[in-house]
PDB file of C-alpha atoms and ligand atoms in Angstrom:
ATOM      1  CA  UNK A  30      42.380 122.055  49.430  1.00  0.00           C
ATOM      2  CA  UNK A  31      46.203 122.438  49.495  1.00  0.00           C
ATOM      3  CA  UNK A  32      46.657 124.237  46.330  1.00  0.00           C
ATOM      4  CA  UNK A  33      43.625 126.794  47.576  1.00  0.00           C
ATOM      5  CA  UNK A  34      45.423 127.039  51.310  1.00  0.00           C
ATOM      6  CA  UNK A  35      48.305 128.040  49.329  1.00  0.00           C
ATOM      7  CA  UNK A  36      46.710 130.497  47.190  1.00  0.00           C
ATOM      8  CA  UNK A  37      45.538 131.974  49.586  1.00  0.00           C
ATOM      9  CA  UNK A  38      48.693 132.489  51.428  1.00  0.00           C
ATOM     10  CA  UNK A  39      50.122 133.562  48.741  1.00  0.00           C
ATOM     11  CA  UNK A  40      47.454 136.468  48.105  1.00  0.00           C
ATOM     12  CA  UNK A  41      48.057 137.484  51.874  1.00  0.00           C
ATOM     13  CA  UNK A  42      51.653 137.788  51.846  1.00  0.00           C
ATOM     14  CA  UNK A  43      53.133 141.622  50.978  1.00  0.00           C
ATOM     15  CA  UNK A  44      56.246 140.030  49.650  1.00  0.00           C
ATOM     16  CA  UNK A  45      56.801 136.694  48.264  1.00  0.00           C
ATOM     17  CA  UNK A  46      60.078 134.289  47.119  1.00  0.00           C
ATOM     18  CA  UNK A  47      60.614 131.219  45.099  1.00  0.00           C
ATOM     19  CA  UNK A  48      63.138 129.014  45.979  1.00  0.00           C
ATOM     20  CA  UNK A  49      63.635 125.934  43.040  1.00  0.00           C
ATOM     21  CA  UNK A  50      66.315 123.169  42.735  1.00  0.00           C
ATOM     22  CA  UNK A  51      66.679 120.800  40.299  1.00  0.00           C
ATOM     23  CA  UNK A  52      63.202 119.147  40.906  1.00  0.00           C
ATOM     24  CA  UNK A  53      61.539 122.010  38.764  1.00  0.00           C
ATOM     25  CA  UNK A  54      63.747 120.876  35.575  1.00  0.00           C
ATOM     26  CA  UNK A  55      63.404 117.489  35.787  1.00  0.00           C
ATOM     27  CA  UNK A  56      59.982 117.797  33.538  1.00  0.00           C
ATOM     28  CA  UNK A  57      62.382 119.651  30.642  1.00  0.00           C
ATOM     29  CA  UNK A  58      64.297 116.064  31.005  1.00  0.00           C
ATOM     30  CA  UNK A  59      67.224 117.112  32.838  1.00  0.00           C
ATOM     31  CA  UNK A  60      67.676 114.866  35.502  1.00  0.00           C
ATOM     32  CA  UNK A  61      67.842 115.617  39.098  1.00  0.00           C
ATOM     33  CA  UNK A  62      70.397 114.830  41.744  1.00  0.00           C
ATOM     34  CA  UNK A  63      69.035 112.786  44.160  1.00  0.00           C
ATOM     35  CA  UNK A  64      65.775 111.247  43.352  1.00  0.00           C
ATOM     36  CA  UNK A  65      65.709 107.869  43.800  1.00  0.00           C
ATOM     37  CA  UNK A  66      66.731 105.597  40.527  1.00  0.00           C
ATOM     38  CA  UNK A  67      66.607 108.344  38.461  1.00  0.00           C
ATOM     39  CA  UNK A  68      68.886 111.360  40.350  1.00  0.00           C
ATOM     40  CA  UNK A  69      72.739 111.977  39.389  1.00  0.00           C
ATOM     41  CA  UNK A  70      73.875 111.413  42.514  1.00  0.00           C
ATOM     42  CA  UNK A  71      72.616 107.029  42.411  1.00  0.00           C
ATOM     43  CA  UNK A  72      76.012 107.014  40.211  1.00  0.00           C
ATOM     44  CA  UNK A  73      78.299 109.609  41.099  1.00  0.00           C
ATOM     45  CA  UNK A  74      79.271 111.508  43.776  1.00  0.00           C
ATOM     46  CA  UNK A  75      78.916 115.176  43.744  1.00  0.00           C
ATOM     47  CA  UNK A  76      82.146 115.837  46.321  1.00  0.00           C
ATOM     48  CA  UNK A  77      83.722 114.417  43.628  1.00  0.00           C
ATOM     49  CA  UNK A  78      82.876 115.109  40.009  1.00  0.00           C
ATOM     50  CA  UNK A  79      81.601 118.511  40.498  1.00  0.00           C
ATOM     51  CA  UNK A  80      84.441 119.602  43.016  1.00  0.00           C
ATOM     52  CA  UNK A  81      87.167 122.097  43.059  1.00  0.00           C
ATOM     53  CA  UNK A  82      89.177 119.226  44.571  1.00  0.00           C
ATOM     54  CA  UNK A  83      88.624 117.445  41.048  1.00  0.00           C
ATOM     55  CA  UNK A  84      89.023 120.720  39.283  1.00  0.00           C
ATOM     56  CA  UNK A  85      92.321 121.914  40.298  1.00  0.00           C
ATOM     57  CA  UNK A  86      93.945 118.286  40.939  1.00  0.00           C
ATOM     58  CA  UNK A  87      93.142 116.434  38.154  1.00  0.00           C
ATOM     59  CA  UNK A  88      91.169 118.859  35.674  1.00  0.00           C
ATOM     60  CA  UNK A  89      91.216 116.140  32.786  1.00  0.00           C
ATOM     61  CA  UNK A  90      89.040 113.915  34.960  1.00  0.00           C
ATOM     62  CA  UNK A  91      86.864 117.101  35.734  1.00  0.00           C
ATOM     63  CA  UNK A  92      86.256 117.868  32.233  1.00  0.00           C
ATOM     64  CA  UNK A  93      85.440 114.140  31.276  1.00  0.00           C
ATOM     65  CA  UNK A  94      82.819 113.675  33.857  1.00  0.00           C
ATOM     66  CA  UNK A  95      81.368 116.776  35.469  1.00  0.00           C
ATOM     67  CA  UNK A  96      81.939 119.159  32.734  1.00  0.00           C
ATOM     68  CA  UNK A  97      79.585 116.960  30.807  1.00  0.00           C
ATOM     69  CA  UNK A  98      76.640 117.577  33.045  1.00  0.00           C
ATOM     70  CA  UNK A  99      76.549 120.649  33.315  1.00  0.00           C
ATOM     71  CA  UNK A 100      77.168 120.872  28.971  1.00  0.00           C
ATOM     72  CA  UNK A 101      73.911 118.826  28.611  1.00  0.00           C
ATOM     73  CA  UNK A 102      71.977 121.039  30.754  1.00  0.00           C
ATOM     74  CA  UNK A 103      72.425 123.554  27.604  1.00  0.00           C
ATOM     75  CA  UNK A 104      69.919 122.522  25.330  1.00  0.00           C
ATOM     76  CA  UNK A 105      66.929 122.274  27.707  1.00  0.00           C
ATOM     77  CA  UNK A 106      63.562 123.898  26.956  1.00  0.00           C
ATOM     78  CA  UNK A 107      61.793 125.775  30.224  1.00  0.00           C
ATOM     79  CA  UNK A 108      58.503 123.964  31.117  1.00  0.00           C
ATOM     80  CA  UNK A 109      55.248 124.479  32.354  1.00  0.00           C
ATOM     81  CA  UNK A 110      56.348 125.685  36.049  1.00  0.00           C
ATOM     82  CA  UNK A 111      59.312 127.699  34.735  1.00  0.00           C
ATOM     83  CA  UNK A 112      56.800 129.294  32.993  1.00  0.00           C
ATOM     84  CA  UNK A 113      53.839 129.920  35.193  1.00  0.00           C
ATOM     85  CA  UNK A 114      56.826 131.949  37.424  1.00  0.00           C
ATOM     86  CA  UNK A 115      57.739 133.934  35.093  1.00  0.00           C
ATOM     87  CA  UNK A 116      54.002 135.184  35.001  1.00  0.00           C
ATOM     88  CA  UNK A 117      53.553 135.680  38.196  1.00  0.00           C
ATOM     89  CA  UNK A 118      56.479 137.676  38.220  1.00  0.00           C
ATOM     90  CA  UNK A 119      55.284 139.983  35.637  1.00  0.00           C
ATOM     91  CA  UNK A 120      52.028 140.358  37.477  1.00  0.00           C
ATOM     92  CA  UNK A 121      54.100 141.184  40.699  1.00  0.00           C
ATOM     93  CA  UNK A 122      52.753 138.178  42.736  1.00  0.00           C
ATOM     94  CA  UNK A 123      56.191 136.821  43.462  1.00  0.00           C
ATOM     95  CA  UNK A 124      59.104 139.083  43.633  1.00  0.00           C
ATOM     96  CA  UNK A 125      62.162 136.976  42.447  1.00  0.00           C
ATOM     97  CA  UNK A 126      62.941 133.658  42.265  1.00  0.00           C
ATOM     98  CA  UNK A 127      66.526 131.887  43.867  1.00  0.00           C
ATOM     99  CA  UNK A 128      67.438 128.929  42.082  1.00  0.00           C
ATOM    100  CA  UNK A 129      70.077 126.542  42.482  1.00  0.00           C
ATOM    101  CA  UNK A 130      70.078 125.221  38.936  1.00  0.00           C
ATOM    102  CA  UNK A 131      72.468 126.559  36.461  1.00  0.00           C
ATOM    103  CA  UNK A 132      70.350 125.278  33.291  1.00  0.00           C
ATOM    104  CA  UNK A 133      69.103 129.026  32.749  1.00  0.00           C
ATOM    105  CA  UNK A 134      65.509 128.162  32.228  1.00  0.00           C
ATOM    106  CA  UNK A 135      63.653 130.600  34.620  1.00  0.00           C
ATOM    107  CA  UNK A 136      65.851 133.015  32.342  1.00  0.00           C
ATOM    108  CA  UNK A 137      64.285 131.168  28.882  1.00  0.00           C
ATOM    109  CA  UNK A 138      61.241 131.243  30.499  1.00  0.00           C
ATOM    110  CA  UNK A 139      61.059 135.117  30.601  1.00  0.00           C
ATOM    111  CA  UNK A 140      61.737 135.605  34.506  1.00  0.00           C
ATOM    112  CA  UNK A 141      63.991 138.672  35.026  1.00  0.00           C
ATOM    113  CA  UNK A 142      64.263 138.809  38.718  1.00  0.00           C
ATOM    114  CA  UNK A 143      66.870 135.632  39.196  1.00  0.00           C
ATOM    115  CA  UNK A 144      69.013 135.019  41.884  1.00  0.00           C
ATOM    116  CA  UNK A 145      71.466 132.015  40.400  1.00  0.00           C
ATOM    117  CA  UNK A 146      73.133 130.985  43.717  1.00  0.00           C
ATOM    118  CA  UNK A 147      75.275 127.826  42.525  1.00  0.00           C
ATOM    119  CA  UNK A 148      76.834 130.179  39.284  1.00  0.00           C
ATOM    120  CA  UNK A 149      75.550 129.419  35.483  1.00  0.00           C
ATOM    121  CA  UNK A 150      76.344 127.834  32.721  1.00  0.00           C
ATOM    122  CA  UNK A 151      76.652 130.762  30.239  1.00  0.00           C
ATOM    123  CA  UNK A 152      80.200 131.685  31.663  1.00  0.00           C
ATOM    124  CA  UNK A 153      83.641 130.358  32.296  1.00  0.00           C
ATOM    125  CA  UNK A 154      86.536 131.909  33.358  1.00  0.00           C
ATOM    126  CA  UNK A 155      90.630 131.369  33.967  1.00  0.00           C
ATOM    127  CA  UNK A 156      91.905 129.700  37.288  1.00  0.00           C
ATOM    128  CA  UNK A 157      95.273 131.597  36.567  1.00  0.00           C
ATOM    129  CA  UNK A 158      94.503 135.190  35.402  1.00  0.00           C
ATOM    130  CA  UNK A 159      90.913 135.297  35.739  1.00  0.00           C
ATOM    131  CA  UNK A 160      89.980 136.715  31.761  1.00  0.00           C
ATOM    132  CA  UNK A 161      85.942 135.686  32.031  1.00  0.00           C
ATOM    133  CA  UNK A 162      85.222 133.593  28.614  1.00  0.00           C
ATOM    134  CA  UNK A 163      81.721 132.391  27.407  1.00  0.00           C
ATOM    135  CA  UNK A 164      80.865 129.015  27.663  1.00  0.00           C
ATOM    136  CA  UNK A 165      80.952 127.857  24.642  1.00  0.00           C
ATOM    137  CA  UNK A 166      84.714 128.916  24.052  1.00  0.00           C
ATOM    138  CA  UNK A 167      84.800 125.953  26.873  1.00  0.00           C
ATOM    139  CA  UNK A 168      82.997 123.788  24.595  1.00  0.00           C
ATOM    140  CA  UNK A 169      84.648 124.547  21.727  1.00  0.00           C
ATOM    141  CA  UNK A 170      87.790 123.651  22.575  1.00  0.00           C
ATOM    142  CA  UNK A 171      86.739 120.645  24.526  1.00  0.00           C
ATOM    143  CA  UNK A 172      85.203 119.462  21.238  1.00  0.00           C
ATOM    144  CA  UNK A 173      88.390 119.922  19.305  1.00  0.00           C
ATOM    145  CA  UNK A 174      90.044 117.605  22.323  1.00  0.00           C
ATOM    146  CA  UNK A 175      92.159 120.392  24.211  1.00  0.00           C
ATOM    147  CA  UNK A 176      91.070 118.881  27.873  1.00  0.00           C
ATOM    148  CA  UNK A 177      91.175 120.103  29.705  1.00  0.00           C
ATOM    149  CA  UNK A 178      91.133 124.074  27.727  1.00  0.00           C
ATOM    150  CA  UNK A 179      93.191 126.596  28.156  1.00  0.00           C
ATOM    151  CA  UNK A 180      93.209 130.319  28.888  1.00  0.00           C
ATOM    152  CA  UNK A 181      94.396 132.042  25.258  1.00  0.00           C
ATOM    153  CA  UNK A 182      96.020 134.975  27.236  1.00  0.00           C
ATOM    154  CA  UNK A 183      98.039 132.965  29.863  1.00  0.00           C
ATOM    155  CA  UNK A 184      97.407 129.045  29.013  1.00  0.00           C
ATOM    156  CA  UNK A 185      96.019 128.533  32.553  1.00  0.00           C
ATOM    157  CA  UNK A 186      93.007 125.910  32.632  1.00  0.00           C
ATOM    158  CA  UNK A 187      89.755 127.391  32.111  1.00  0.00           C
ATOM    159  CA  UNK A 188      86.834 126.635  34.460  1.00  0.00           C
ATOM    160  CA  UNK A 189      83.012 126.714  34.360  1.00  0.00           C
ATOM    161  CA  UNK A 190      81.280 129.541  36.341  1.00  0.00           C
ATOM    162  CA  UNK A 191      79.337 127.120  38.132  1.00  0.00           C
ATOM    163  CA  UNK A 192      79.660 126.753  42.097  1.00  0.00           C
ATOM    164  CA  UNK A 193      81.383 123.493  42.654  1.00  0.00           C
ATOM    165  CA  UNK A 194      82.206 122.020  45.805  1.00  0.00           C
ATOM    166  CA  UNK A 195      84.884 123.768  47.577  1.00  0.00           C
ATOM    167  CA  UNK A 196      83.857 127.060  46.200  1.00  0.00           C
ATOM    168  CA  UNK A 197      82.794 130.162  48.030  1.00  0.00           C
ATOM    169  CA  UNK A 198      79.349 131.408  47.528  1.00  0.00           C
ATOM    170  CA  UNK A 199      79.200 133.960  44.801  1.00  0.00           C
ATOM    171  CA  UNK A 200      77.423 137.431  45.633  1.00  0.00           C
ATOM    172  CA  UNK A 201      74.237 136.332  44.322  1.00  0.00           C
ATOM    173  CA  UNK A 202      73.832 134.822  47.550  1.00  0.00           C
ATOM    174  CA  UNK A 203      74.010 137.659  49.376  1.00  0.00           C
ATOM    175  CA  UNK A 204      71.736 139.389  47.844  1.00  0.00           C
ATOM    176  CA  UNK A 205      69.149 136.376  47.868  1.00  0.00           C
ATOM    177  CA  UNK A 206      69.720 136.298  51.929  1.00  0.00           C
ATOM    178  CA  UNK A 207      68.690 139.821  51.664  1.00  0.00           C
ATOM    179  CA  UNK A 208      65.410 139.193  49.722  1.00  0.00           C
ATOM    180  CA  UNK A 209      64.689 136.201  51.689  1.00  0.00           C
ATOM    181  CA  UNK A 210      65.129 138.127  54.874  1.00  0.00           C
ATOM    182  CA  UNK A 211      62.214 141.223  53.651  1.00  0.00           C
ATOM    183  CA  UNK A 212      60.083 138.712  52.511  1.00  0.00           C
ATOM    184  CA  UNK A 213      57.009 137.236  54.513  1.00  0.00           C
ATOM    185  CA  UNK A 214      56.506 133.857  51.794  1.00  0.00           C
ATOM    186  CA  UNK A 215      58.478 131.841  50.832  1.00  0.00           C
ATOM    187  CA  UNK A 216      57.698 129.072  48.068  1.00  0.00           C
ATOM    188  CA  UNK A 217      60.373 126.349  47.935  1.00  0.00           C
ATOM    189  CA  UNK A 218      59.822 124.308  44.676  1.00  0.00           C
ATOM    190  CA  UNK A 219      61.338 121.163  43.181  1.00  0.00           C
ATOM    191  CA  UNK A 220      64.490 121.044  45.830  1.00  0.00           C
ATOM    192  CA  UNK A 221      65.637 118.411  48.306  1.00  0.00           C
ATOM    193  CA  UNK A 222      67.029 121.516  51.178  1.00  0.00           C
ATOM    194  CA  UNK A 223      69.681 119.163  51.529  1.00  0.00           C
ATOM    195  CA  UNK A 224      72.221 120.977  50.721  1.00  0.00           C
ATOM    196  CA  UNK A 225      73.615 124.424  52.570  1.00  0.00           C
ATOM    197  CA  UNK A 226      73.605 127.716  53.237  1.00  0.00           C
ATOM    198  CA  UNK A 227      71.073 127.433  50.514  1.00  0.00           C
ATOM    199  CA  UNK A 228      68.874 125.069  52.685  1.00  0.00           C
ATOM    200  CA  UNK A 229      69.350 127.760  55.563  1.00  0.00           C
ATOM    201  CA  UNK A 230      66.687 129.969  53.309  1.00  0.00           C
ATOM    202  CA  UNK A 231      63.462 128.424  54.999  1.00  0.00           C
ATOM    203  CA  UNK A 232      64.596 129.187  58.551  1.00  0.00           C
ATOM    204  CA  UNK A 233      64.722 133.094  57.718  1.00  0.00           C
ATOM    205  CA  UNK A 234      60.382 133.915  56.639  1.00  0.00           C
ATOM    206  CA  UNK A 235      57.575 133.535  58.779  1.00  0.00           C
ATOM    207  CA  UNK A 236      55.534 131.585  55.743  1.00  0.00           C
ATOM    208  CA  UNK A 237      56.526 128.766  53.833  1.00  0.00           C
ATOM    209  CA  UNK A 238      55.444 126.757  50.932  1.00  0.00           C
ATOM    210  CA  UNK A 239      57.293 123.543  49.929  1.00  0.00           C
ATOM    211  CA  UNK A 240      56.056 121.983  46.659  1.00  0.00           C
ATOM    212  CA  UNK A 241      58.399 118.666  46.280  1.00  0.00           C
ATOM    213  CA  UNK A 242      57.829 115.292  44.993  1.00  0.00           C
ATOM    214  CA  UNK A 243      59.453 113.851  47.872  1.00  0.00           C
ATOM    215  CA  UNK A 244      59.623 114.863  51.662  1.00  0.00           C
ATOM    216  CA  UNK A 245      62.125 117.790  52.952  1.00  0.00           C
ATOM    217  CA  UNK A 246      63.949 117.977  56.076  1.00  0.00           C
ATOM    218  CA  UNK A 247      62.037 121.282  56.473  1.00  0.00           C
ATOM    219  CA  UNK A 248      58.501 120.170  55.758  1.00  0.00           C
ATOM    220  CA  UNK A 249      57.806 120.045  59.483  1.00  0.00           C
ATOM    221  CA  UNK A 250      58.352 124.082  59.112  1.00  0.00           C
ATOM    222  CA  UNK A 251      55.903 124.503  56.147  1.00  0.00           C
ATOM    223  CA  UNK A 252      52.401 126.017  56.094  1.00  0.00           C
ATOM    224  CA  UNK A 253      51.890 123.832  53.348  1.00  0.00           C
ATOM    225  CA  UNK A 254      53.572 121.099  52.115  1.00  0.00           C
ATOM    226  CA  UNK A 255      52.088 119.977  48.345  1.00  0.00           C
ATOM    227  CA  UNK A 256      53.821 116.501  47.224  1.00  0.00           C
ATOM    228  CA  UNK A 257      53.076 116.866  43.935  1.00  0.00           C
ATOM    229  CA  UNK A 258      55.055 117.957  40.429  1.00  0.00           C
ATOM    230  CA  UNK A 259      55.981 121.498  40.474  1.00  0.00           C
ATOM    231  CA  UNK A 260      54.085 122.635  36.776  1.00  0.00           C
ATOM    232  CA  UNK A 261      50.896 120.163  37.954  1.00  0.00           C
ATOM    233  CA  UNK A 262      50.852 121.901  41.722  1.00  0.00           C
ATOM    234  CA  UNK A 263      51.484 125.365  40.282  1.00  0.00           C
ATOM    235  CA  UNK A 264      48.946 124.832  37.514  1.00  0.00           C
ATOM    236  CA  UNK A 265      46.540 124.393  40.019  1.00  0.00           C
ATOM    237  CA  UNK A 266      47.653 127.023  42.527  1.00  0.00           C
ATOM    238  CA  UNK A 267      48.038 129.770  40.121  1.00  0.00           C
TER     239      UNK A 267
HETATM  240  P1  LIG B 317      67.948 117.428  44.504  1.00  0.00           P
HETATM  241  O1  LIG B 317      68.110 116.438  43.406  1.00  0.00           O
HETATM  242  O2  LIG B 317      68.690 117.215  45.763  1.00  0.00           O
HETATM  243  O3  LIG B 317      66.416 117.521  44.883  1.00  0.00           O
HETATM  244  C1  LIG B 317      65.427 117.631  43.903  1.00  0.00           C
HETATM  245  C2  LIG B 317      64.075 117.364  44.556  1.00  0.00           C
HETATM  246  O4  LIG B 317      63.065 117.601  43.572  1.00  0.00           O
HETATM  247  C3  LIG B 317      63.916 115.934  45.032  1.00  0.00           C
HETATM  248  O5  LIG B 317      63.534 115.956  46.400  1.00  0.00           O
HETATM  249  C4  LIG B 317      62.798 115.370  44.146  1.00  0.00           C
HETATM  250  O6  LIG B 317      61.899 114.539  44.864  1.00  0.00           O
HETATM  251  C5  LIG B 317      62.077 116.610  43.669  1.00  0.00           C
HETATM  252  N1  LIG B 317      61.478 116.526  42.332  1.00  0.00           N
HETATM  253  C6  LIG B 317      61.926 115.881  41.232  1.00  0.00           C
HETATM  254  N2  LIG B 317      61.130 116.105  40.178  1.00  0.00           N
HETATM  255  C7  LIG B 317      60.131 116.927  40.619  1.00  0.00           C
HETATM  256  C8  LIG B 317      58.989 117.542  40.000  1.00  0.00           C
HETATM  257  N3  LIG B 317      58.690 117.365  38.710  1.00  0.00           N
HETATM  258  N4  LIG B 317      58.211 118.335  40.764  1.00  0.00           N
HETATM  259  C9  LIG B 317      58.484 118.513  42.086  1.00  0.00           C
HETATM  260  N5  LIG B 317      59.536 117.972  42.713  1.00  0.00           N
HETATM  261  C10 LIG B 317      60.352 117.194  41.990  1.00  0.00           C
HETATM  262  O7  LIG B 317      68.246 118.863  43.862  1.00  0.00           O
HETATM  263  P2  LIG B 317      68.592 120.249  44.612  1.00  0.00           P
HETATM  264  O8  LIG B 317      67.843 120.359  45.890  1.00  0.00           O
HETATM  265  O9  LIG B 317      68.433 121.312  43.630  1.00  0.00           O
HETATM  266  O10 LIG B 317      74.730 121.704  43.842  1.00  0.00           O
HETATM  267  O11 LIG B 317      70.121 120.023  44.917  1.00  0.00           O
HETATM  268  C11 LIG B 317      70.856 121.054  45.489  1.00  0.00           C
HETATM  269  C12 LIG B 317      72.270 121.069  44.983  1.00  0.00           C
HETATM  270  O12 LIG B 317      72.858 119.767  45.102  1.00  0.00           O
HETATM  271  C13 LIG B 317      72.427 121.368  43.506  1.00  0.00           C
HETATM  272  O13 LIG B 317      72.324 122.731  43.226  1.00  0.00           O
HETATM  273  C14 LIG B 317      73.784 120.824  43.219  1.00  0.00           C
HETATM  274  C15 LIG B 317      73.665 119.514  43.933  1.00  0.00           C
HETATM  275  O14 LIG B 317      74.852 118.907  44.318  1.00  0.00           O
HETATM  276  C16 LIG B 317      75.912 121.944  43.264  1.00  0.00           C
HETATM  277  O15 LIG B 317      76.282 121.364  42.256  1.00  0.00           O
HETATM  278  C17 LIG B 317      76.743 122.970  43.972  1.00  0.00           C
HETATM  279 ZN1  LIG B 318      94.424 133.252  31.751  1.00  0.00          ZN
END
């Protein structure tokens, strides 16, 4: 079967990745980006809401709509895949996982080797000076209606650590390029590869697993391509 074709590539391999996007949350209820019907994206569009464009012009707007996604993200519980990583992490069959979520579940989940490429959700910081708050001092003060809020030190708008369109990639990257680049497996989970450099991953390992509901761009690369949920495929793999 798939599942044991993966397994067993998985066994072979000396050194092995995980890639996830938002498709491995989805089953902890928070809602994707660009799955048909149900993904962010039917609605809104992601240049726009979660831009720096947005950010710096109109920061009001920002904090109305996209700062609002990425707030209900907070409350999420990790599920059955986030999970089943974490323990093949601890039993050194996987070496790290990249993800392009910011919900911080692979964290809940107990995986320590993370590699959050598009920023989190636990930190914000000032546009103006730069003073790094958590983010809930964000929250706070957009629940007491300061929107959009503002730096304590210099009064400067405060922003999300999250990687929003228009924003450099943060270090994290780098250093996932690097893992990427020493490892022979990769296992892409729950992500459209739509969007770049993180969709450039795939191109740098000689092995590749894509577990996605949907078809990739990339699954004409893959070993093995398992169209399945992520915790039901890696249930059954691992
Ligand atoms: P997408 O929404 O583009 O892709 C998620 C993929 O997961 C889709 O192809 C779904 O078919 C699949 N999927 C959904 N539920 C699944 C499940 N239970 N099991 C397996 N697959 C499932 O999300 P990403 O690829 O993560 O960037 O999107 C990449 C980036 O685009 C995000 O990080 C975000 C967004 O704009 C920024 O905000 C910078
Ligand atoms: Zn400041």
């Amino acid at each position: 079967s798939l599942f044991e074709e993966a397994a067993r590539l998985i066994r072979q391999s000396k050194k092995t990745m995980v890639l996830t996007g938002a498709g491995i949350s989805t089953e902890s209820g928070i809602p994707d980006f660009r799955s048909p019907g149900t993904g962010l994206w039917e609605n809104l569009d992601p240049m726009e809401v979660l831009s720096t464009r947005v950010l710096y012009n109109s920061p009001e707007e920002f904090y109305k709509v996209g700062f609002k996604i990425l707030s209900s993200m907070r409350n999420a519980e990790p599920n059955e895949a986030h999970y089943i990583l974490s323990e093949m992490e601890k039993d050194g069959i996987i070496s790290g996982v990249i993800t392009q979520n910011i919900d911080n579940l692979h964290q809940k989940a107990g995986s320590k080797n993370v590699f959050e490429v598009h920023g989190n959700t636990r930190e914000g910081s000032c546009l103006r000076c730069g003073k790094k708050v958590s983010f809930e001092i964000l929250e706070e003060k957009v629940n007491k209606k300061q929107i959009p809020p503002c730096c304590d030190d210099c009064n400067g708008v405060l922003r999300p650590d999250v990687v929003l369109f228009g924003d450099p990639m943060p270090y994290a990257f780098d250093l996932a390029l690097k893992e990427v680049k020493s490892s022979d497996l990769l296992i892409v989970i729950g992500s459209s590869l739509t969007v770049s450099p993180v969709n450039f991953l795939p191109d740098m390992v000689r092995h590749l697993i894509i577990i996605n509901a949907t078809e990739t761009p990339y699954d004409y690369k893959a070993d093995v391509v398992i169209r399945e949920k992520a915790s039901y495929a890696l249930g059954n793999i691992w």
